[in-house]
Tab-separated table of C-alpha atoms and ligand atoms in Angstrom:
chain	number	residue	atom	x	y	z
A	212	MET	CA	-48.138	108.506	-20.502
A	213	LYS	CA	-45.345	107.887	-22.995
A	214	LYS	CA	-42.047	106.649	-21.652
A	215	ARG	CA	-38.632	106.075	-23.079
A	216	ILE	CA	-35.678	103.896	-22.318
A	217	LYS	CA	-32.571	105.913	-21.593
A	218	SER	CA	-28.936	105.268	-22.500
A	219	ASP	CA	-29.982	103.360	-25.533
A	220	ASP	CA	-27.269	103.603	-28.171
A	221	PRO	CA	-28.649	101.502	-31.059
A	222	VAL	CA	-32.045	103.149	-30.736
A	223	GLU	CA	-30.490	106.599	-30.591
A	224	ALA	CA	-28.335	105.842	-33.642
A	225	ALA	CA	-31.383	104.721	-35.614
A	226	VAL	CA	-33.422	107.728	-34.539
A	227	ALA	CA	-30.558	110.112	-35.393
A	228	HIS	CA	-30.491	108.588	-38.886
A	229	LEU	CA	-34.259	108.681	-39.423
A	230	ARG	CA	-35.379	111.900	-37.772
A	231	PRO	CA	-33.819	114.357	-40.270
A	232	ARG	CA	-35.313	112.329	-43.130
A	233	LEU	CA	-38.902	112.135	-41.818
A	234	PRO	CA	-41.256	113.382	-44.549
A	235	PHE	CA	-43.910	113.982	-41.854
A	236	GLN	CA	-44.516	113.137	-38.210
A	237	PRO	CA	-45.893	109.570	-38.263
A	238	ARG	CA	-48.542	108.851	-35.636
A	239	VAL	CA	-49.356	105.238	-36.277
A	240	GLY	CA	-46.968	102.339	-36.777
A	241	VAL	CA	-48.172	99.274	-38.648
A	242	ILE	CA	-46.173	96.055	-38.518
A	243	LEU	CA	-46.976	93.999	-41.583
A	244	GLY	CA	-46.437	90.330	-40.787
A	245	SER	CA	-45.668	87.300	-42.968
A	246	GLY	CA	-46.971	87.810	-46.490
A	247	LEU	CA	-48.767	91.061	-45.595
A	248	GLY	CA	-45.960	93.447	-46.509
A	249	VAL	CA	-47.500	94.108	-49.932
A	250	TYR	CA	-50.064	96.329	-48.212
A	251	ALA	CA	-47.393	99.047	-48.127
A	252	ASP	CA	-47.125	98.900	-51.944
A	253	ARG	CA	-50.767	99.900	-52.356
A	254	HIS	CA	-50.271	103.475	-51.198
A	255	PRO	CA	-47.885	106.094	-52.545
A	256	ALA	CA	-44.843	106.209	-50.290
A	257	LYS	CA	-43.275	109.486	-49.213
A	258	LEU	CA	-40.097	107.699	-48.166
A	259	VAL	CA	-38.831	104.122	-48.134
A	260	VAL	CA	-35.830	103.150	-46.015
A	261	ASP	CA	-34.261	99.675	-45.995
A	262	TYR	CA	-33.644	98.352	-42.503
A	263	ALA	CA	-30.106	97.530	-43.679
A	264	GLU	CA	-29.255	101.210	-44.126
A	265	ILE	CA	-30.411	102.259	-40.648
A	266	PRO	CA	-27.645	102.068	-38.034
A	267	GLY	CA	-28.771	100.019	-35.051
A	268	PHE	CA	-31.717	98.449	-36.890
A	269	PRO	CA	-31.577	94.629	-36.651
A	270	PRO	CA	-31.478	92.802	-39.987
A	271	CYS	CA	-34.530	91.008	-41.332
A	272	THR	CA	-33.586	87.663	-42.860
A	273	VAL	CA	-36.739	85.621	-43.306
A	274	GLU	CA	-38.710	85.052	-46.502
A	275	GLY	CA	-41.938	87.051	-46.778
A	276	HIS	CA	-40.428	89.993	-44.866
A	277	ARG	CA	-38.849	92.631	-47.089
A	278	GLY	CA	-37.163	94.637	-44.388
A	279	ARG	CA	-38.212	98.192	-45.258
A	280	LEU	CA	-39.745	101.144	-43.442
A	281	VAL	CA	-42.361	102.839	-45.592
A	282	PHE	CA	-43.651	106.301	-44.710
A	283	SER	CA	-47.059	106.899	-46.252
A	284	ALA	CA	-50.496	108.129	-45.320
A	285	PRO	CA	-53.067	105.393	-46.061
A	286	SER	CA	-56.584	106.802	-45.621
A	287	GLY	CA	-55.063	110.145	-44.579
A	288	THR	CA	-53.301	108.836	-41.464
A	289	PRO	CA	-49.569	109.634	-41.294
A	290	ALA	CA	-48.099	106.200	-40.767
A	291	LEU	CA	-44.878	104.297	-40.661
A	292	LEU	CA	-45.348	100.862	-42.178
A	293	MET	CA	-42.888	98.124	-41.302
A	294	GLN	CA	-42.562	95.676	-44.197
A	295	GLY	CA	-41.306	92.757	-42.190
A	296	ARG	CA	-40.273	92.156	-38.613
A	297	ILE	CA	-37.461	90.512	-36.672
A	298	HIS	CA	-38.196	87.107	-35.117
A	299	ARG	CA	-36.723	85.277	-32.147
A	300	TYR	CA	-36.303	82.188	-34.367
A	301	GLU	CA	-33.875	84.083	-36.606
A	302	GLY	CA	-31.481	83.845	-33.692
A	303	ARG	CA	-32.228	87.367	-32.478
A	304	SER	CA	-32.679	88.260	-28.826
A	305	LEU	CA	-35.974	89.766	-27.707
A	306	GLU	CA	-34.058	93.022	-27.227
A	307	GLU	CA	-33.373	92.975	-30.984
A	308	VAL	CA	-36.855	91.684	-31.840
A	309	THR	CA	-38.407	94.662	-30.036
A	310	ARG	CA	-35.793	97.317	-30.869
A	311	PRO	CA	-37.840	98.571	-33.851
A	312	ILE	CA	-40.689	99.290	-31.431
A	313	ARG	CA	-38.391	101.435	-29.297
A	314	ILE	CA	-37.257	103.239	-32.442
A	315	LEU	CA	-40.871	103.878	-33.455
A	316	GLY	CA	-41.690	105.081	-29.942
A	317	ALA	CA	-38.692	107.438	-29.956
A	318	LEU	CA	-39.864	108.845	-33.299
A	319	GLY	CA	-43.031	110.015	-31.544
A	320	LEU	CA	-45.675	107.509	-32.655
A	321	ASP	CA	-48.632	107.064	-30.326
A	322	THR	CA	-50.368	103.982	-31.734
A	323	LEU	CA	-49.093	100.614	-32.913
A	324	VAL	CA	-51.006	98.168	-35.109
A	325	LEU	CA	-49.471	94.708	-35.338
A	326	SER	CA	-50.332	91.871	-37.674
A	327	CYS	CA	-49.153	88.301	-37.950
A	328	ALA	CA	-49.944	85.012	-39.576
A	329	ALA	CA	-51.193	82.450	-37.079
A	330	GLY	CA	-52.290	78.848	-36.801
A	331	ALA	CA	-55.831	78.192	-35.579
A	332	LEU	CA	-56.341	76.374	-32.288
A	333	ALA	CA	-60.037	77.200	-31.947
A	334	ASP	CA	-62.474	76.414	-34.743
A	335	LEU	CA	-61.383	79.202	-37.086
A	336	PRO	CA	-61.206	78.900	-40.880
A	337	ALA	CA	-58.160	79.896	-42.923
A	338	GLY	CA	-58.583	83.539	-43.858
A	339	GLN	CA	-60.253	84.482	-40.566
A	340	LEU	CA	-59.142	87.793	-39.127
A	341	LEU	CA	-58.702	87.460	-35.393
A	342	LEU	CA	-58.575	90.631	-33.302
A	343	ILE	CA	-56.315	89.887	-30.352
A	344	HIS	CA	-57.757	90.880	-26.994
A	345	ASP	CA	-55.305	88.968	-24.781
A	346	HIS	CA	-52.238	86.795	-25.085
A	347	LEU	CA	-50.125	84.014	-23.603
A	348	ASN	CA	-46.422	84.797	-23.720
A	349	LEU	CA	-44.924	81.312	-24.049
A	350	MET	CA	-41.553	82.355	-25.414
A	351	GLY	CA	-39.857	81.612	-22.117
A	352	ASP	CA	-38.418	85.103	-22.223
A	353	ASN	CA	-39.535	88.714	-21.914
A	354	PRO	CA	-38.144	91.758	-23.737
A	355	LEU	CA	-38.248	93.827	-20.550
A	356	ILE	CA	-35.854	91.574	-18.630
A	357	GLY	CA	-32.726	93.480	-17.690
A	358	LEU	CA	-33.925	96.966	-18.550
A	359	SER	CA	-31.946	99.579	-16.744
A	360	ARG	CA	-33.865	101.419	-14.058
A	361	GLU	CA	-33.346	105.064	-14.682
A	362	PRO	CA	-35.461	107.999	-13.564
A	363	ASP	CA	-38.363	108.491	-16.029
A	364	GLY	CA	-37.251	105.380	-17.874
A	365	VAL	CA	-39.142	102.171	-18.477
A	366	ASP	CA	-38.962	99.446	-15.905
A	367	GLY	CA	-40.154	95.906	-16.338
A	368	PHE	CA	-43.193	96.036	-14.079
A	369	VAL	CA	-45.670	96.866	-16.789
A	370	GLU	CA	-49.390	96.379	-16.311
A	371	MET	CA	-50.602	93.916	-18.948
A	372	ALA	CA	-54.223	93.423	-17.865
A	373	LYS	CA	-55.395	95.956	-20.461
A	374	ALA	CA	-52.621	95.633	-23.022
A	375	TYR	CA	-55.005	95.665	-25.977
A	376	ASP	CA	-56.731	99.032	-26.201
A	377	ALA	CA	-60.493	98.567	-25.793
A	378	SER	CA	-61.476	101.545	-27.931
A	379	LEU	CA	-59.126	100.442	-30.735
A	380	LEU	CA	-60.692	96.968	-30.609
A	381	ASP	CA	-64.168	98.496	-30.928
A	382	LEU	CA	-63.001	100.731	-33.751
A	383	ALA	CA	-61.362	97.798	-35.570
A	384	GLU	CA	-64.516	95.731	-35.233
A	385	SER	CA	-66.824	98.428	-36.527
A	386	ARG	CA	-64.488	99.437	-39.386
A	387	ALA	CA	-64.060	95.802	-40.431
A	388	ALA	CA	-67.839	95.333	-40.421
A	389	SER	CA	-68.334	98.450	-42.508
A	390	VAL	CA	-65.927	97.188	-45.186
A	391	GLY	CA	-67.460	93.689	-45.079
A	392	VAL	CA	-64.563	91.844	-43.420
A	393	PRO	CA	-65.738	89.404	-40.718
A	394	THR	CA	-63.663	89.432	-37.531
A	395	ARG	CA	-63.587	87.542	-34.268
A	396	ARG	CA	-61.856	88.320	-31.012
A	397	GLY	CA	-59.425	85.868	-29.483
A	398	VAL	CA	-56.385	85.036	-27.397
A	399	LEU	CA	-53.002	84.671	-29.138
A	400	ALA	CA	-50.358	82.288	-27.824
A	401	CYS	CA	-46.818	83.185	-28.804
A	402	VAL	CA	-44.060	80.582	-29.138
A	403	THR	CA	-40.511	80.896	-30.441
A	404	GLY	CA	-40.833	78.551	-33.411
A	405	PRO	CA	-39.403	77.903	-35.918
A	406	THR	CA	-41.017	74.469	-35.674
A	407	TYR	CA	-44.772	74.306	-36.043
A	408	GLU	CA	-46.743	72.649	-33.253
A	409	THR	CA	-47.137	68.934	-32.733
A	410	PRO	CA	-50.757	67.788	-32.267
A	411	ALA	CA	-50.081	67.487	-28.527
A	412	GLU	CA	-48.661	71.011	-28.345
A	413	ALA	CA	-51.636	72.411	-30.246
A	414	ALA	CA	-54.014	70.607	-27.850
A	415	MET	CA	-52.078	71.960	-24.877
A	416	LEU	CA	-52.223	75.546	-26.188
A	417	ARG	CA	-55.958	75.209	-26.780
A	418	GLY	CA	-56.327	73.833	-23.257
A	419	LEU	CA	-54.481	76.869	-21.923
A	420	GLY	CA	-57.096	79.120	-23.489
A	421	ALA	CA	-55.477	80.262	-26.732
A	422	ASP	CA	-57.468	80.615	-29.949
A	423	ALA	CA	-54.467	80.953	-32.253
A	424	VAL	CA	-50.688	80.598	-32.133
A	425	SER	CA	-47.907	82.593	-33.771
A	426	MET	CA	-44.153	83.094	-33.560
A	427	SER	CA	-44.289	86.863	-33.188
A	428	THR	CA	-46.232	89.925	-32.047
A	429	VAL	CA	-46.432	89.347	-28.290
A	430	PRO	CA	-42.878	90.597	-27.467
A	431	GLU	CA	-43.552	93.710	-29.555
A	432	VAL	CA	-46.856	94.271	-27.759
A	433	ILE	CA	-45.062	94.022	-24.410
A	434	MET	CA	-42.477	96.603	-25.474
A	435	ALA	CA	-45.119	98.899	-26.953
A	436	ARG	CA	-47.033	98.836	-23.671
A	437	ALA	CA	-43.841	99.511	-21.712
A	438	LEU	CA	-43.434	102.626	-23.849
A	439	GLY	CA	-47.050	103.688	-23.334
A	440	LEU	CA	-48.170	103.162	-26.945
A	441	ARG	CA	-51.780	102.231	-27.705
A	442	VAL	CA	-51.889	98.754	-29.204
A	443	LEU	CA	-54.117	96.934	-31.646
A	444	ALA	CA	-53.063	93.499	-32.880
A	445	PHE	CA	-54.658	91.078	-35.284
A	446	ALA	CA	-53.794	87.648	-36.620
A	447	LEU	CA	-54.595	86.267	-40.024
A	448	ILE	CA	-55.344	82.565	-39.770
A	449	THR	CA	-53.314	80.718	-42.390
A	450	ASN	CA	-53.537	77.078	-41.228
A	451	ARG	CA	-54.691	74.799	-38.455
A	452	ALA	CA	-52.008	74.392	-35.770
A	453	GLY	CA	-50.872	70.834	-35.113
A	454	VAL	CA	-52.127	69.587	-38.480
A	455	PRO	CA	-49.551	68.851	-41.199
A	456	ILE	CA	-49.155	71.686	-43.689
A	457	ASP	CA	-49.093	69.470	-46.779
A	458	GLN	CA	-46.086	71.057	-48.431
A	459	THR	CA	-42.365	70.530	-48.234
A	460	ASP	CA	-41.815	74.230	-47.480
A	461	SER	CA	-44.345	74.945	-44.744
A	462	HIS	CA	-43.181	78.531	-44.154
A	463	ARG	CA	-43.626	79.321	-47.871
A	464	ALA	CA	-47.097	77.753	-47.691
A	465	VAL	CA	-48.028	80.048	-44.777
A	466	VAL	CA	-46.630	83.115	-46.566
A	467	THR	CA	-48.484	82.234	-49.790
A	468	LYS	CA	-51.720	81.772	-47.880
A	469	ALA	CA	-51.306	85.182	-46.238
A	470	GLU	CA	-50.412	86.805	-49.572
A	471	ARG	CA	-53.646	85.477	-51.087
A	472	MET	CA	-55.588	87.257	-48.376
A	473	THR	CA	-53.910	90.613	-48.805
A	474	GLU	CA	-56.982	92.101	-50.456
A	475	LYS	CA	-59.099	91.408	-47.400
A	476	VAL	CA	-56.434	92.640	-44.988
A	477	ALA	CA	-55.945	95.782	-47.089
A	478	HIS	CA	-59.651	96.623	-46.917
A	479	PHE	CA	-59.565	96.145	-43.191
A	480	LEU	CA	-56.412	98.246	-42.707
A	481	ASP	CA	-57.690	101.045	-44.970
A	482	GLY	CA	-60.902	101.141	-42.955
A	483	LEU	CA	-59.057	101.040	-39.657
A	484	LEU	CA	-56.570	103.751	-40.595
A	485	SER	CA	-59.310	106.065	-41.800
A	486	GLY	CA	-60.767	105.705	-38.297
A	487	LEU	CA	-57.386	106.728	-36.862
A	488	ALA	CA	-56.995	109.812	-39.032
A	489	VAL	CA	-57.865	112.089	-36.109
A	490	PRO	CA	-55.315	111.977	-33.256
A	491	ALA	CA	-56.418	110.288	-30.029
A	492	GLY	CA	-57.631	112.856	-27.510
B	516	HPA	N1	-47.956	77.904	-35.509
B	516	HPA	C1	-47.178	78.931	-35.121
B	516	HPA	N2	-47.049	80.037	-35.844
B	516	HPA	C2	-47.732	80.133	-37.004
B	516	HPA	C3	-48.544	79.088	-37.463
B	516	HPA	C4	-48.667	77.911	-36.663
B	516	HPA	O1	-49.378	76.951	-36.994
B	516	HPA	N3	-49.077	79.497	-38.658
B	516	HPA	C5	-48.598	80.738	-38.898
B	516	HPA	N4	-47.777	81.136	-37.896
């Protein structure tokens, strides 16, 4: 059942700006993580809106994230593609990090697909697509802290045992196989960053049961579940966590790595979205 958070001025301001402009009713939201934003350029857009022009939409300041909402219908599925996300390490609160998810939910989407770059903890090669089936929220914070308790509104006591939709995971696996993109399933640990892990931190995260680590995605998944959206998340492995990224600009190196794999991710997303063309029953 879909839920909404009441008395929510920035979200309402953003929705009031976007709703009259909607070229169609989007059903699926896709968050394109570091270096993956170019996927949105591969399909004709019906409408592109810069985050900066949407009242209440937090700014996007990090390289590799263009900060635009793109309305298009890849593989026939009416979608809202987010070219770039807001991160905790940009100095934003988790309320701001997850505000776009509340805006998407208020616009009537029912499914959210999230992507991110991630460092491998398990034995995973760079370029591996990891379908997330569980997570460790290690941000030391939670986007649902302090939500107002209003009738019919969202409260913080959200069931997370089945956060990642089983049928979407099956669909993603079979679509990826049919377009020749190998996938694995795994657990994503989420940290604030912006530092990368020390060898000891990477060993600790592995010991805790994580297969990969990123600086995003998990807060957005939590908010999406609080709103009753169906969630699929995947990580693109760009490096090995805890091992020096042999470049002076390690973030640029991660973004470049992800950009080189866009072709693979695009095949996967096209296949996935064609499987989502029919609304969930
Ligand atoms: N650690 C955390 N986040 C990341 C990494 C990493 O090694 N690579 C890409 N995002």
